Tab-separated table of C-alpha atoms in Angstrom:
chain	number	residue	atom	x	y	z
A	1	MET	CA	1.031	273.425	-48.607
A	2	LEU	CA	1.113	275.624	-45.499
A	3	SER	CA	-1.602	277.845	-46.929
A	4	MET	CA	-3.730	274.726	-47.409
A	5	LEU	CA	-3.309	273.780	-43.750
A	6	ARG	CA	-4.168	277.335	-42.768
A	7	THR	CA	-7.282	277.130	-44.953
A	8	LEU	CA	-8.305	273.909	-43.234
A	9	TRP	CA	-7.855	275.510	-39.834
A	10	ILE	CA	-9.843	278.615	-40.761
A	11	VAL	CA	-12.676	276.520	-42.168
A	12	PHE	CA	-12.623	274.312	-39.089
A	13	ARG	CA	-12.999	277.328	-36.833
A	14	HIS	CA	-16.194	278.227	-38.660
A	15	ALA	CA	-17.817	275.332	-36.795
A	16	PHE	CA	-18.046	277.629	-33.783
A	17	ARG	CA	-19.446	280.667	-35.566
A	18	ARG	CA	-23.025	281.859	-35.414
A	19	ARG	CA	-25.293	280.282	-38.059
A	20	VAL	CA	-26.501	282.633	-40.782
A	21	THR	CA	-29.562	280.532	-41.650
A	22	TYR	CA	-33.053	281.756	-40.764
A	23	GLN	CA	-35.113	278.703	-39.759
A	24	TYR	CA	-37.797	280.134	-41.983
A	25	PRO	CA	-41.258	278.842	-41.185
A	26	GLU	CA	-40.631	279.110	-37.432
A	27	GLN	CA	-38.325	282.108	-37.554
A	28	PRO	CA	-39.607	285.038	-39.629
A	29	VAL	CA	-37.342	286.474	-42.271
A	30	PRO	CA	-36.615	290.178	-41.808
A	31	LEU	CA	-37.779	292.040	-44.908
A	32	PRO	CA	-36.738	295.614	-45.718
A	33	PRO	CA	-39.619	298.130	-45.695
A	34	ARG	CA	-39.307	298.742	-49.434
A	35	TRP	CA	-39.523	295.007	-50.236
A	36	ARG	CA	-41.579	294.482	-53.382
A	37	GLY	CA	-44.054	291.786	-52.404
A	38	ARG	CA	-47.805	291.339	-52.384
A	39	ILE	CA	-49.699	294.189	-54.088
A	40	ILE	CA	-52.416	296.100	-52.241
A	41	LEU	CA	-54.864	298.905	-53.010
A	42	THR	CA	-55.007	301.574	-50.315
A	43	ARG	CA	-57.529	304.120	-49.062
A	44	ASP	CA	-56.921	307.776	-48.362
A	45	PRO	CA	-56.961	308.980	-44.728
A	46	ASP	CA	-60.643	309.926	-45.105
A	47	GLY	CA	-61.556	306.353	-45.937
A	48	GLY	CA	-62.220	306.768	-49.660
A	49	GLU	CA	-60.633	304.586	-52.301
A	50	ARG	CA	-57.476	306.157	-53.674
A	51	CYS	CA	-57.668	304.403	-57.012
A	52	VAL	CA	-59.164	306.604	-59.719
A	53	ALA	CA	-59.134	303.836	-62.353
A	54	CYS	CA	-56.748	305.694	-64.681
A	55	HIS	CA	-55.349	302.397	-66.054
A	56	LEU	CA	-51.756	303.653	-65.804
A	57	CYS	CA	-50.737	300.639	-63.705
A	58	ALA	CA	-52.258	298.247	-66.241
A	59	VAL	CA	-50.380	300.039	-69.013
A	60	ALA	CA	-47.107	300.026	-67.115
A	61	CYS	CA	-47.366	296.341	-66.237
A	62	PRO	CA	-44.851	294.454	-68.416
A	63	VAL	CA	-46.676	291.137	-68.043
A	64	ASP	CA	-50.215	292.479	-68.327
A	65	CYS	CA	-51.325	290.979	-65.059
A	66	ILE	CA	-53.548	293.912	-63.992
A	67	ALA	CA	-57.101	294.220	-65.277
A	68	LEU	CA	-59.636	296.846	-64.180
A	69	GLN	CA	-62.817	298.551	-65.281
A	70	ALA	CA	-63.418	302.265	-64.545
A	71	THR	CA	-66.739	303.622	-63.393
A	72	GLU	CA	-68.061	306.754	-61.617
A	73	ASP	CA	-70.076	307.259	-58.480
A	74	GLU	CA	-72.892	309.798	-58.019
A	75	HIS	CA	-70.401	312.608	-57.245
A	76	GLY	CA	-68.544	312.035	-60.522
A	77	ARG	CA	-65.712	310.410	-58.659
A	78	ARG	CA	-63.933	307.682	-60.656
A	79	TYR	CA	-63.221	304.301	-59.093
A	80	PRO	CA	-62.580	300.801	-60.418
A	81	GLU	CA	-65.671	298.638	-60.866
A	82	PHE	CA	-63.422	295.628	-60.614
A	83	PHE	CA	-59.716	295.429	-60.073
A	84	ARG	CA	-58.000	292.122	-60.719
A	85	ILE	CA	-54.347	291.139	-60.376
A	86	ASN	CA	-53.188	287.768	-61.615
A	87	PHE	CA	-50.336	286.955	-59.246
A	88	SER	CA	-49.395	283.860	-61.197
A	89	ARG	CA	-48.143	286.310	-63.840
A	90	CYS	CA	-46.956	289.174	-61.664
A	91	ILE	CA	-43.178	289.575	-61.576
A	92	PHE	CA	-43.207	292.050	-58.666
A	93	CYS	CA	-41.320	294.678	-60.660
A	94	GLY	CA	-43.113	297.555	-58.923
A	95	TYR	CA	-43.767	299.517	-62.151
A	96	CYS	CA	-47.458	299.767	-61.246
A	97	GLU	CA	-46.554	301.454	-57.984
A	98	GLU	CA	-44.279	303.889	-59.815
A	99	ALA	CA	-46.928	304.651	-62.429
A	100	CYS	CA	-49.728	305.264	-59.947
A	101	PRO	CA	-50.536	309.019	-59.707
A	102	THR	CA	-52.532	308.656	-56.482
A	103	TYR	CA	-50.360	306.269	-54.420
A	104	ALA	CA	-53.255	303.802	-54.552
A	105	ILE	CA	-51.406	300.680	-55.652
A	106	GLN	CA	-48.498	299.652	-53.400
A	107	LEU	CA	-46.166	296.699	-52.974
A	108	ILE	CA	-45.653	295.557	-49.399
A	109	PRO	CA	-43.137	293.289	-47.601
A	110	ASP	CA	-45.045	290.022	-47.764
A	111	PHE	CA	-44.244	287.041	-49.968
A	112	GLU	CA	-46.255	284.251	-48.342
A	113	MET	CA	-48.771	283.841	-51.131
A	114	GLY	CA	-48.399	280.139	-51.959
A	115	GLU	CA	-51.531	278.379	-53.191
A	116	TYR	CA	-52.341	274.818	-54.185
A	117	ASN	CA	-54.689	276.014	-56.886
A	118	ARG	CA	-53.522	278.369	-59.614
A	119	GLN	CA	-56.933	280.036	-59.820
A	120	ASN	CA	-56.546	281.215	-56.248
A	121	LEU	CA	-53.660	283.427	-57.311
A	122	VAL	CA	-56.061	285.739	-59.122
A	123	TYR	CA	-56.843	288.443	-56.551
A	124	GLU	CA	-60.011	290.500	-56.885
A	125	LYS	CA	-60.566	293.997	-55.507
A	126	GLU	CA	-61.942	292.606	-52.250
A	127	HIS	CA	-58.656	290.804	-51.695
A	128	LEU	CA	-56.510	293.761	-52.710
A	129	LEU	CA	-58.228	296.693	-51.030
A	130	ILE	CA	-57.164	297.436	-47.463
A	131	ASP	CA	-58.711	299.833	-44.958
A	132	GLY	CA	-55.598	301.915	-44.293
A	133	PRO	CA	-53.491	304.366	-46.262
A	134	GLY	CA	-50.396	302.156	-46.607
A	135	LYS	CA	-47.079	303.935	-47.060
A	136	TYR	CA	-48.258	307.544	-47.467
A	137	ALA	CA	-50.377	308.083	-44.393
A	138	GLY	CA	-51.504	311.720	-44.842
A	139	TYR	CA	-51.971	311.784	-48.600
A	140	ASN	CA	-55.379	312.346	-50.154
A	141	TYR	CA	-55.318	312.909	-53.894
A	142	TYR	CA	-58.514	314.956	-54.001
A	143	ARG	CA	-57.223	317.419	-51.401
A	144	VAL	CA	-54.314	318.463	-53.617
A	145	ALA	CA	-55.531	317.754	-57.130
A	146	GLY	CA	-57.661	320.837	-57.872
A	147	VAL	CA	-60.477	319.006	-59.589
A	148	SER	CA	-63.997	319.602	-58.434
A	149	ILE	CA	-65.690	316.614	-56.961
A	150	GLY	CA	-68.858	316.009	-54.980
A	151	GLY	CA	-68.566	317.873	-51.645
A	152	LYS	CA	-65.532	319.891	-52.767
A	153	GLY	CA	-65.536	322.664	-55.289
A	154	LYS	CA	-62.567	324.110	-57.128
A	155	GLY	CA	-60.116	325.982	-54.957
A	156	GLU	CA	-61.298	324.526	-51.669
A	157	ALA	CA	-58.459	322.096	-51.240
A	158	GLU	CA	-55.097	322.530	-49.509
A	159	ASN	CA	-52.703	325.151	-50.976
A	160	GLU	CA	-55.390	326.225	-53.414
A	161	ALA	CA	-56.857	329.680	-54.091
A	162	PRO	CA	-60.411	330.053	-55.331
A	163	PRO	CA	-60.564	330.178	-59.121
A	164	VAL	CA	-60.279	333.578	-60.738
A	165	ASP	CA	-62.736	334.720	-63.420
A	166	VAL	CA	-60.294	335.745	-66.131
A	167	ARG	CA	-62.829	338.013	-67.792
A	168	SER	CA	-62.997	340.136	-64.653
A	169	LEU	CA	-59.337	340.942	-65.106
A	170	GLN	CA	-60.032	342.689	-68.420
A	171	LEU	CA	-60.318	346.459	-68.378
B	1	MET	CA	-18.800	238.806	-27.622
B	2	ASN	CA	-17.056	236.982	-24.782
B	3	VAL	CA	-19.939	234.533	-24.600
B	4	ALA	CA	-19.357	233.377	-28.146
B	5	GLY	CA	-15.588	233.250	-27.797
B	6	PRO	CA	-13.012	233.090	-30.560
B	7	SER	CA	-13.987	229.543	-31.440
B	8	PHE	CA	-17.439	230.714	-32.489
B	9	ALA	CA	-15.919	233.283	-34.819
B	10	GLU	CA	-13.987	230.539	-36.541
B	11	THR	CA	-16.979	228.312	-37.246
B	12	PHE	CA	-18.845	228.574	-40.525
B	13	VAL	CA	-21.910	230.087	-38.854
B	14	GLY	CA	-19.734	232.526	-36.971
B	15	GLN	CA	-18.058	233.624	-40.203
B	16	LEU	CA	-21.440	234.002	-41.836
B	17	VAL	CA	-22.694	236.157	-38.971
B	18	ILE	CA	-19.586	238.333	-39.098
B	19	VAL	CA	-19.715	238.724	-42.876
B	20	THR	CA	-23.425	239.577	-42.875
B	21	SER	CA	-23.206	242.023	-40.021
B	22	ILE	CA	-20.195	243.809	-41.506
B	23	LEU	CA	-21.939	244.004	-44.866
B	24	MET	CA	-25.105	245.393	-43.278
B	25	LEU	CA	-23.080	247.804	-41.187
B	26	LEU	CA	-21.164	249.148	-44.181
B	27	LEU	CA	-24.195	249.495	-46.424
B	28	ASN	CA	-26.091	251.311	-43.695
B	29	LEU	CA	-23.092	253.446	-42.901
B	30	VAL	CA	-23.228	255.044	-46.342
B	31	PRO	CA	-26.549	256.914	-45.881
B	32	LEU	CA	-25.328	257.974	-42.460
B	33	LEU	CA	-22.135	259.295	-44.022
B	34	ILE	CA	-24.118	261.254	-46.609
B	35	TRP	CA	-26.074	262.841	-43.775
B	36	LEU	CA	-22.855	263.450	-41.819
B	37	GLU	CA	-21.182	265.034	-44.822
B	38	ARG	CA	-24.073	267.401	-45.455
B	39	ARG	CA	-24.317	268.373	-41.791
B	40	LEU	CA	-20.571	268.888	-41.398
B	41	LEU	CA	-20.234	270.854	-44.637
B	42	ALA	CA	-23.067	273.050	-43.407
B	43	LEU	CA	-21.387	273.379	-40.018
B	44	TRP	CA	-18.212	274.667	-41.636
B	45	GLN	CA	-20.139	277.002	-43.917
B	46	ASP	CA	-22.127	278.631	-41.071
B	47	ARG	CA	-25.325	276.821	-42.068
B	48	TYR	CA	-27.443	274.089	-40.442
B	49	GLY	CA	-27.744	271.542	-43.228
B	50	PRO	CA	-30.608	269.052	-43.430
B	51	ASN	CA	-32.339	269.235	-40.035
B	52	ARG	CA	-36.015	268.796	-40.868
B	53	VAL	CA	-36.608	265.129	-41.673
B	54	GLY	CA	-36.580	263.203	-38.414
B	55	PRO	CA	-34.415	264.043	-35.391
B	56	PHE	CA	-31.466	266.223	-36.501
B	57	GLY	CA	-32.442	265.430	-40.097
B	58	LEU	CA	-31.258	261.855	-39.646
B	59	LEU	CA	-34.034	260.499	-41.858
B	60	GLN	CA	-33.001	262.730	-44.765
B	61	PRO	CA	-30.891	259.996	-46.429
B	62	ILE	CA	-33.900	257.669	-46.238
B	63	ALA	CA	-36.004	260.227	-48.050
B	64	ASP	CA	-33.213	260.618	-50.599
B	65	MET	CA	-33.036	256.849	-50.989
B	66	ILE	CA	-36.774	256.596	-51.655
B	67	LYS	CA	-36.365	259.301	-54.260
B	68	ILE	CA	-33.420	257.637	-55.972
B	69	PHE	CA	-35.191	254.248	-56.090
B	70	MET	CA	-38.298	255.839	-57.583
B	71	LYS	CA	-36.333	257.363	-60.438
B	72	GLU	CA	-36.529	255.961	-63.917
B	73	ASP	CA	-33.910	253.302	-64.599
B	74	TRP	CA	-32.652	254.770	-67.832
B	75	ILE	CA	-30.071	253.204	-70.112
B	76	PRO	CA	-29.207	255.337	-73.125
B	77	PRO	CA	-30.131	253.533	-76.386
B	78	PHE	CA	-26.602	254.050	-77.737
B	79	ALA	CA	-24.877	252.578	-74.665
B	80	ASP	CA	-23.201	249.190	-74.387
B	81	LYS	CA	-25.914	247.835	-72.117
B	82	VAL	CA	-24.192	244.982	-70.271
B	83	VAL	CA	-21.042	246.934	-69.457
B	84	PHE	CA	-23.100	250.001	-68.657
B	85	VAL	CA	-24.934	248.061	-65.947
B	86	VAL	CA	-21.872	246.208	-64.668
B	87	ALA	CA	-19.627	249.275	-64.274
B	88	PRO	CA	-21.332	250.772	-61.196
B	89	VAL	CA	-21.526	247.331	-59.597
B	90	VAL	CA	-17.756	246.935	-59.889
B	91	VAL	CA	-16.992	249.962	-57.754
B	92	VAL	CA	-19.299	248.828	-54.932
B	93	PHE	CA	-18.079	245.255	-55.220
B	94	THR	CA	-14.386	246.141	-54.972
B	95	GLY	CA	-15.079	248.578	-52.149
B	96	LEU	CA	-16.876	245.896	-50.136
B	97	MET	CA	-14.308	243.211	-50.998
B	98	ALA	CA	-11.470	245.337	-49.686
B	99	PHE	CA	-13.193	245.444	-46.288
B	100	ALA	CA	-12.709	241.680	-46.049
B	101	VAL	CA	-9.128	242.163	-44.896
B	102	VAL	CA	-9.697	245.082	-42.517
B	103	PRO	CA	-9.222	243.942	-38.906
B	104	PHE	CA	-11.960	245.666	-36.923
B	105	THR	CA	-10.821	243.977	-33.720
B	106	PRO	CA	-8.396	241.080	-33.063
B	107	GLY	CA	-11.429	238.757	-33.378
B	108	ILE	CA	-13.459	240.374	-36.113
B	109	VAL	CA	-11.785	240.093	-39.487
B	110	ILE	CA	-13.415	238.331	-42.410
B	111	ALA	CA	-10.306	237.093	-44.207
B	112	ASN	CA	-7.068	237.093	-42.251
B	113	LEU	CA	-4.903	236.988	-45.386
B	114	ASN	CA	-1.111	236.843	-45.313
B	115	VAL	CA	-1.125	239.355	-48.161
B	116	GLY	CA	-3.984	241.469	-46.794
B	117	LEU	CA	-2.362	244.736	-47.718
B	118	LEU	CA	-1.733	243.565	-51.283
B	119	PHE	CA	-5.353	242.426	-51.475
B	120	PHE	CA	-6.491	245.903	-50.438
B	121	LEU	CA	-4.244	247.523	-53.053
B	122	ALA	CA	-5.458	245.106	-55.708
B	123	MET	CA	-9.093	245.813	-54.897
B	124	SER	CA	-8.625	249.548	-54.978
B	125	SER	CA	-6.877	249.150	-58.354
B	126	MET	CA	-9.866	247.172	-59.609
B	127	GLY	CA	-11.951	250.251	-58.905
B	128	VAL	CA	-10.335	251.864	-61.947
B	129	TYR	CA	-12.208	249.382	-64.136
B	130	SER	CA	-15.488	250.763	-62.911
B	131	VAL	CA	-14.594	254.278	-63.963
B	132	ALA	CA	-12.991	253.305	-67.263
B	133	LEU	CA	-15.813	250.938	-68.226
B	134	ALA	CA	-18.502	253.424	-67.238
B	135	GLY	CA	-16.925	256.048	-69.467
B	136	TRP	CA	-16.484	253.579	-72.304
B	137	ALA	CA	-19.909	251.921	-72.117
B	138	SER	CA	-21.754	255.234	-72.087
B	139	ASN	CA	-20.667	255.588	-75.729
B	140	ASN	CA	-20.605	259.331	-75.346
B	141	LYS	CA	-17.491	261.359	-76.042
B	142	TYR	CA	-17.775	263.428	-72.878
B	143	SER	CA	-18.204	260.333	-70.738
B	144	LEU	CA	-15.283	258.671	-72.489
B	145	LEU	CA	-13.049	261.694	-71.915
B	146	GLY	CA	-14.215	261.766	-68.294
B	147	GLY	CA	-13.415	258.076	-67.944
B	148	LEU	CA	-9.964	258.574	-69.438
B	149	ARG	CA	-9.343	261.509	-67.150
B	150	ALA	CA	-10.383	259.506	-64.115
B	151	SER	CA	-8.413	256.406	-65.113
B	152	ALA	CA	-5.227	258.382	-65.685
B	153	GLN	CA	-5.613	260.003	-62.288
B	154	MET	CA	-6.311	256.745	-60.487
B	155	LEU	CA	-3.420	254.954	-62.169
B	156	GLY	CA	-1.042	257.767	-61.302
B	157	TYR	CA	-2.054	257.819	-57.657
B	158	GLU	CA	-2.253	254.019	-57.438
B	159	VAL	CA	1.474	253.654	-58.007
B	160	PHE	CA	2.761	255.749	-55.152
B	161	MET	CA	-0.085	254.652	-52.894
B	162	GLY	CA	1.424	251.168	-52.893
B	163	LEU	CA	4.942	252.507	-52.510
B	164	SER	CA	4.019	254.799	-49.638
B	165	LEU	CA	2.855	251.752	-47.666
B	166	MET	CA	6.086	249.835	-48.175
B	167	GLY	CA	7.696	251.662	-45.257
B	168	VAL	CA	4.966	250.319	-42.963
B	169	VAL	CA	5.417	246.828	-44.363
B	170	MET	CA	9.153	246.998	-43.778
B	171	LEU	CA	8.702	248.136	-40.182
B	172	ALA	CA	6.057	245.531	-39.422
B	173	GLY	CA	7.722	242.804	-41.432
B	174	SER	CA	4.373	241.576	-42.712
B	175	PHE	CA	1.625	242.178	-45.240
B	176	ASN	CA	-0.931	240.820	-42.795
B	177	LEU	CA	-3.006	243.721	-41.506
B	178	ARG	CA	-3.574	242.108	-38.101
B	179	GLU	CA	0.144	241.646	-37.609
B	180	ILE	CA	0.775	245.223	-38.750
B	181	VAL	CA	-1.573	246.433	-36.006
B	182	GLU	CA	0.109	244.154	-33.456
B	183	ALA	CA	3.494	245.584	-34.501
B	184	GLN	CA	2.254	249.047	-33.449
B	185	ARG	CA	1.899	248.144	-29.758
B	186	GLY	CA	5.068	250.093	-28.944
B	187	MET	CA	4.537	253.070	-31.213
B	188	TRP	CA	1.998	253.884	-33.881
B	189	PHE	CA	3.532	253.973	-37.346
B	190	CYS	CA	2.276	257.519	-37.890
B	191	ILE	CA	5.417	258.718	-36.101
B	192	PRO	CA	8.246	256.807	-37.821
B	193	GLN	CA	6.328	256.708	-41.106
B	194	PHE	CA	4.981	260.270	-41.062
B	195	PRO	CA	5.918	260.978	-44.720
B	196	GLY	CA	4.340	257.681	-45.690
B	197	LEU	CA	1.157	258.657	-43.848
B	198	ILE	CA	0.906	261.986	-45.675
B	199	MET	CA	1.538	260.322	-49.033
B	200	PHE	CA	-0.982	257.586	-48.348
B	201	LEU	CA	-3.625	260.117	-47.336
B	202	ILE	CA	-3.046	262.146	-50.503
B	203	ALA	CA	-3.251	259.008	-52.615
B	204	GLY	CA	-6.341	257.888	-50.725
B	205	VAL	CA	-8.148	261.162	-51.327
B	206	ALA	CA	-7.269	260.958	-55.020
B	207	GLU	CA	-8.285	257.308	-55.189
B	208	THR	CA	-11.786	258.040	-53.863
B	209	HIS	CA	-12.014	261.105	-56.149
B	210	ARG	CA	-12.619	263.543	-53.359
B	211	VAL	CA	-11.839	267.249	-53.236
B	212	PRO	CA	-9.170	268.510	-54.026
B	213	PHE	CA	-8.693	265.601	-56.430
B	214	ASP	CA	-12.279	265.247	-57.644
B	215	LEU	CA	-11.459	265.872	-61.296
B	216	PRO	CA	-13.379	262.735	-62.370
B	217	GLU	CA	-16.576	264.331	-61.105
B	218	ALA	CA	-15.945	268.075	-61.260
B	219	GLU	CA	-19.646	268.921	-61.374
B	220	SER	CA	-19.098	272.627	-61.600
B	221	GLU	CA	-16.909	272.901	-64.686
B	222	LEU	CA	-16.478	269.579	-66.524
B	223	VAL	CA	-20.071	268.234	-66.713
B	224	ALA	CA	-19.714	265.213	-64.454
B	225	GLY	CA	-17.348	263.034	-66.484
B	226	PHE	CA	-17.566	259.251	-66.543
B	227	HIS	CA	-21.037	259.166	-64.960
B	228	ALA	CA	-22.609	261.779	-67.229
B	229	GLU	CA	-25.066	259.218	-68.660
B	230	TYR	CA	-25.916	257.593	-65.331
B	231	SER	CA	-29.030	258.324	-63.343
B	232	GLY	CA	-31.223	256.813	-60.665
B	233	MET	CA	-29.866	253.950	-58.622
B	234	LYS	CA	-26.991	253.263	-61.032
B	235	PHE	CA	-25.706	256.739	-60.237
B	236	GLY	CA	-26.479	255.924	-56.621
B	237	MET	CA	-24.117	252.959	-56.863
B	238	PHE	CA	-21.238	255.258	-57.803
B	239	PHE	CA	-22.192	257.359	-54.811
B	240	LEU	CA	-22.242	254.264	-52.627
B	241	GLY	CA	-18.827	253.297	-53.965
B	242	GLU	CA	-17.422	256.726	-53.209
B	243	TYR	CA	-18.559	256.658	-49.603
B	244	LEU	CA	-17.414	253.064	-49.158
B	245	GLY	CA	-14.056	254.255	-50.505
B	246	ILE	CA	-13.881	257.043	-47.923
B	247	THR	CA	-14.627	254.610	-45.114
B	248	LEU	CA	-12.170	252.106	-46.505
B	249	ILE	CA	-9.308	254.590	-46.841
B	250	SER	CA	-10.008	255.897	-43.339
B	251	ALA	CA	-10.109	252.364	-41.932
B	252	ILE	CA	-6.880	251.388	-43.693
B	253	THR	CA	-5.163	254.589	-42.547
B	254	VAL	CA	-6.159	253.790	-38.979
B	255	THR	CA	-5.020	250.193	-39.327
B	256	LEU	CA	-1.661	250.973	-40.873
B	257	PHE	CA	-0.652	254.171	-39.128
B	258	PHE	CA	-2.781	254.727	-36.020
B	259	GLY	CA	-2.699	251.382	-34.316
B	260	GLY	CA	-6.036	250.030	-35.548
B	261	TRP	CA	-8.036	248.808	-32.568
B	262	LEU	CA	-5.235	249.536	-30.073
B	263	GLY	CA	-6.032	251.963	-27.296
B	264	PRO	CA	-6.559	252.088	-23.539
B	265	TRP	CA	-9.799	251.686	-21.511
B	266	LEU	CA	-12.336	251.450	-24.329
B	267	PRO	CA	-13.099	248.188	-26.177
B	268	PRO	CA	-11.187	247.650	-29.448
B	269	VAL	CA	-14.218	248.156	-31.720
B	270	VAL	CA	-14.904	251.551	-30.210
B	271	TRP	CA	-11.298	252.639	-30.701
B	272	PHE	CA	-11.361	251.482	-34.287
B	273	ALA	CA	-14.670	253.239	-35.015
B	274	LEU	CA	-13.558	256.430	-33.270
B	275	LYS	CA	-10.279	256.688	-35.160
B	276	THR	CA	-11.967	255.880	-38.472
B	277	GLY	CA	-14.634	258.492	-37.758
B	278	VAL	CA	-12.007	261.171	-37.218
B	279	PHE	CA	-10.520	260.464	-40.633
B	280	VAL	CA	-13.919	260.448	-42.313
B	281	CYS	CA	-14.536	263.895	-40.824
B	282	GLY	CA	-11.104	264.892	-42.112
B	283	PHE	CA	-12.154	263.905	-45.628
B	284	ILE	CA	-15.229	266.117	-45.284
B	285	LEU	CA	-13.177	269.004	-43.923
B	286	LEU	CA	-10.959	268.757	-47.008
B	287	ARG	CA	-14.048	269.051	-49.172
B	288	ALA	CA	-15.288	272.037	-47.211
B	289	ALA	CA	-12.009	273.923	-47.452
B	290	LEU	CA	-9.991	273.186	-50.558
B	291	PRO	CA	-10.460	274.102	-54.218
B	292	ARG	CA	-10.084	271.586	-57.041
B	293	MET	CA	-6.664	271.127	-58.646
B	294	ARG	CA	-5.915	271.791	-62.294
B	295	TYR	CA	-5.561	268.589	-64.280
B	296	ASP	CA	-1.925	269.016	-65.388
B	297	GLN	CA	-0.996	269.922	-61.802
B	298	LEU	CA	-2.797	266.828	-60.610
B	299	ILE	CA	-0.951	264.418	-62.886
B	300	GLY	CA	2.368	266.235	-62.541
B	301	PHE	CA	2.022	266.148	-58.765
B	302	ALA	CA	1.531	262.379	-58.772
B	303	TRP	CA	4.351	261.420	-61.119
B	304	LYS	CA	6.935	264.156	-60.542
B	305	THR	CA	6.579	264.842	-56.821
B	306	MET	CA	4.899	262.031	-54.962
B	307	LEU	CA	6.386	259.070	-56.790
B	308	PRO	CA	10.044	260.110	-56.214
B	309	LEU	CA	9.213	261.101	-52.640
B	310	SER	CA	7.649	257.715	-51.899
B	311	LEU	CA	10.666	255.941	-53.380
B	312	LEU	CA	12.877	258.121	-51.217
B	313	ASN	CA	10.768	257.185	-48.203
B	314	VAL	CA	11.292	253.488	-48.898
B	315	LEU	CA	15.022	254.087	-49.339
B	316	ILE	CA	15.432	256.079	-46.118
B	317	THR	CA	13.287	253.667	-44.098
B	318	GLY	CA	15.404	250.781	-45.341
B	319	ALA	CA	18.642	252.612	-44.597
B	320	VAL	CA	17.541	253.525	-41.073
B	321	MET	CA	16.407	249.961	-40.419
B	322	LEU	CA	19.760	248.612	-41.607
B	323	ALA	CA	21.672	251.131	-39.525
B	324	THR	CA	19.737	250.434	-36.324
B	325	LYS	CA	19.754	246.662	-36.692
């Protein structure tokens, strides 16, 4: 009985505590930097598209919400002809981000994606692609990958030596 | 009020005005209480509660009411239709009837009965029919079990509720609620009848099926109970009855133990409303703080603890009155 009265008193005192509610639309909700929200496609620091259209994100996606078509530019550089994410299916698991070998696809702290029309939840490349590098500011896949691409031969990238002609090593 | 005078209140038109205004007041009080309950619960849980619809969220109950009226009026095909419809009406009807004997002020009382207190007890006993019939008419085993559970609880708490008030009746020497209030001019009965007050409050909480005695509802573990088959406005009627019950128990507590309308400076109505409001908030605080009781504890508590204690209270009150005569 006494413990009940004590309970009542403790609960009553909560009337004078600070509220824990965020008054959401007026007051923004603090999201952690690793929050898995809206998906974006990023560019490398030199302004080129990071995505090389390897389809790994589409394969990793458990709900098959990513669709893309690979193509090549005049330098032999692969990029997606179209890149489509159906956010009405997406479960924001982040597997695409983990699968991506070039840090191109990223999930960012934003959840305000409500739409009145379901069709509007299908985002095309123009909606997904941003102008910045996202989370990995200095990273450019082609500067560390070793492949030859238009404007950059083999061995010209960072931490790379020029290729060795193995036959020249023979006696 | 002084313009009309007491003679106006005694005329037929005066009675009609009083009855209508009290009815309107009570029925409009219920949505307000729902809002108050949600805001206060939120307050004690470090939240805000409904604060969007209208100023301070005051229009929230109106939005809820529109919703509940728009809902489909569904009667299960297997139910006993007439009883199914009547059951929720009974609880509201008895709740409103009991207010007939509550003296709001010396002038404003609908029926100044000699046996006002007995009338109140009778009406709150009638409420059991609502629960039992609702459970029975639903023709569903879970509803029936819920109805049985609720009826057993209400019967158990009914008995010592009446007995706990006998001390007050003995001190006042009357069953008339207005005379009981007048008898408290010297000292409120909450002091000499403190055990009676506690017992009456416990019985009152159980009678209105509120936490910690809300076994009849028990949303979280027992799938509703007697109102499992009810929806829409018929469910709303049970809700209405519950909140009328809270107001009624608070008003009766104030009348019997806290001097009703008595109080300095402020007009009697204000004192009555203030005191009643405090008890309504108390009901909500109970809900915010306490867990639900186990069923065997609930019934055992009523019959093995409270009933003997209330008898003892009557005995001691009588003995003290004899000794001090």
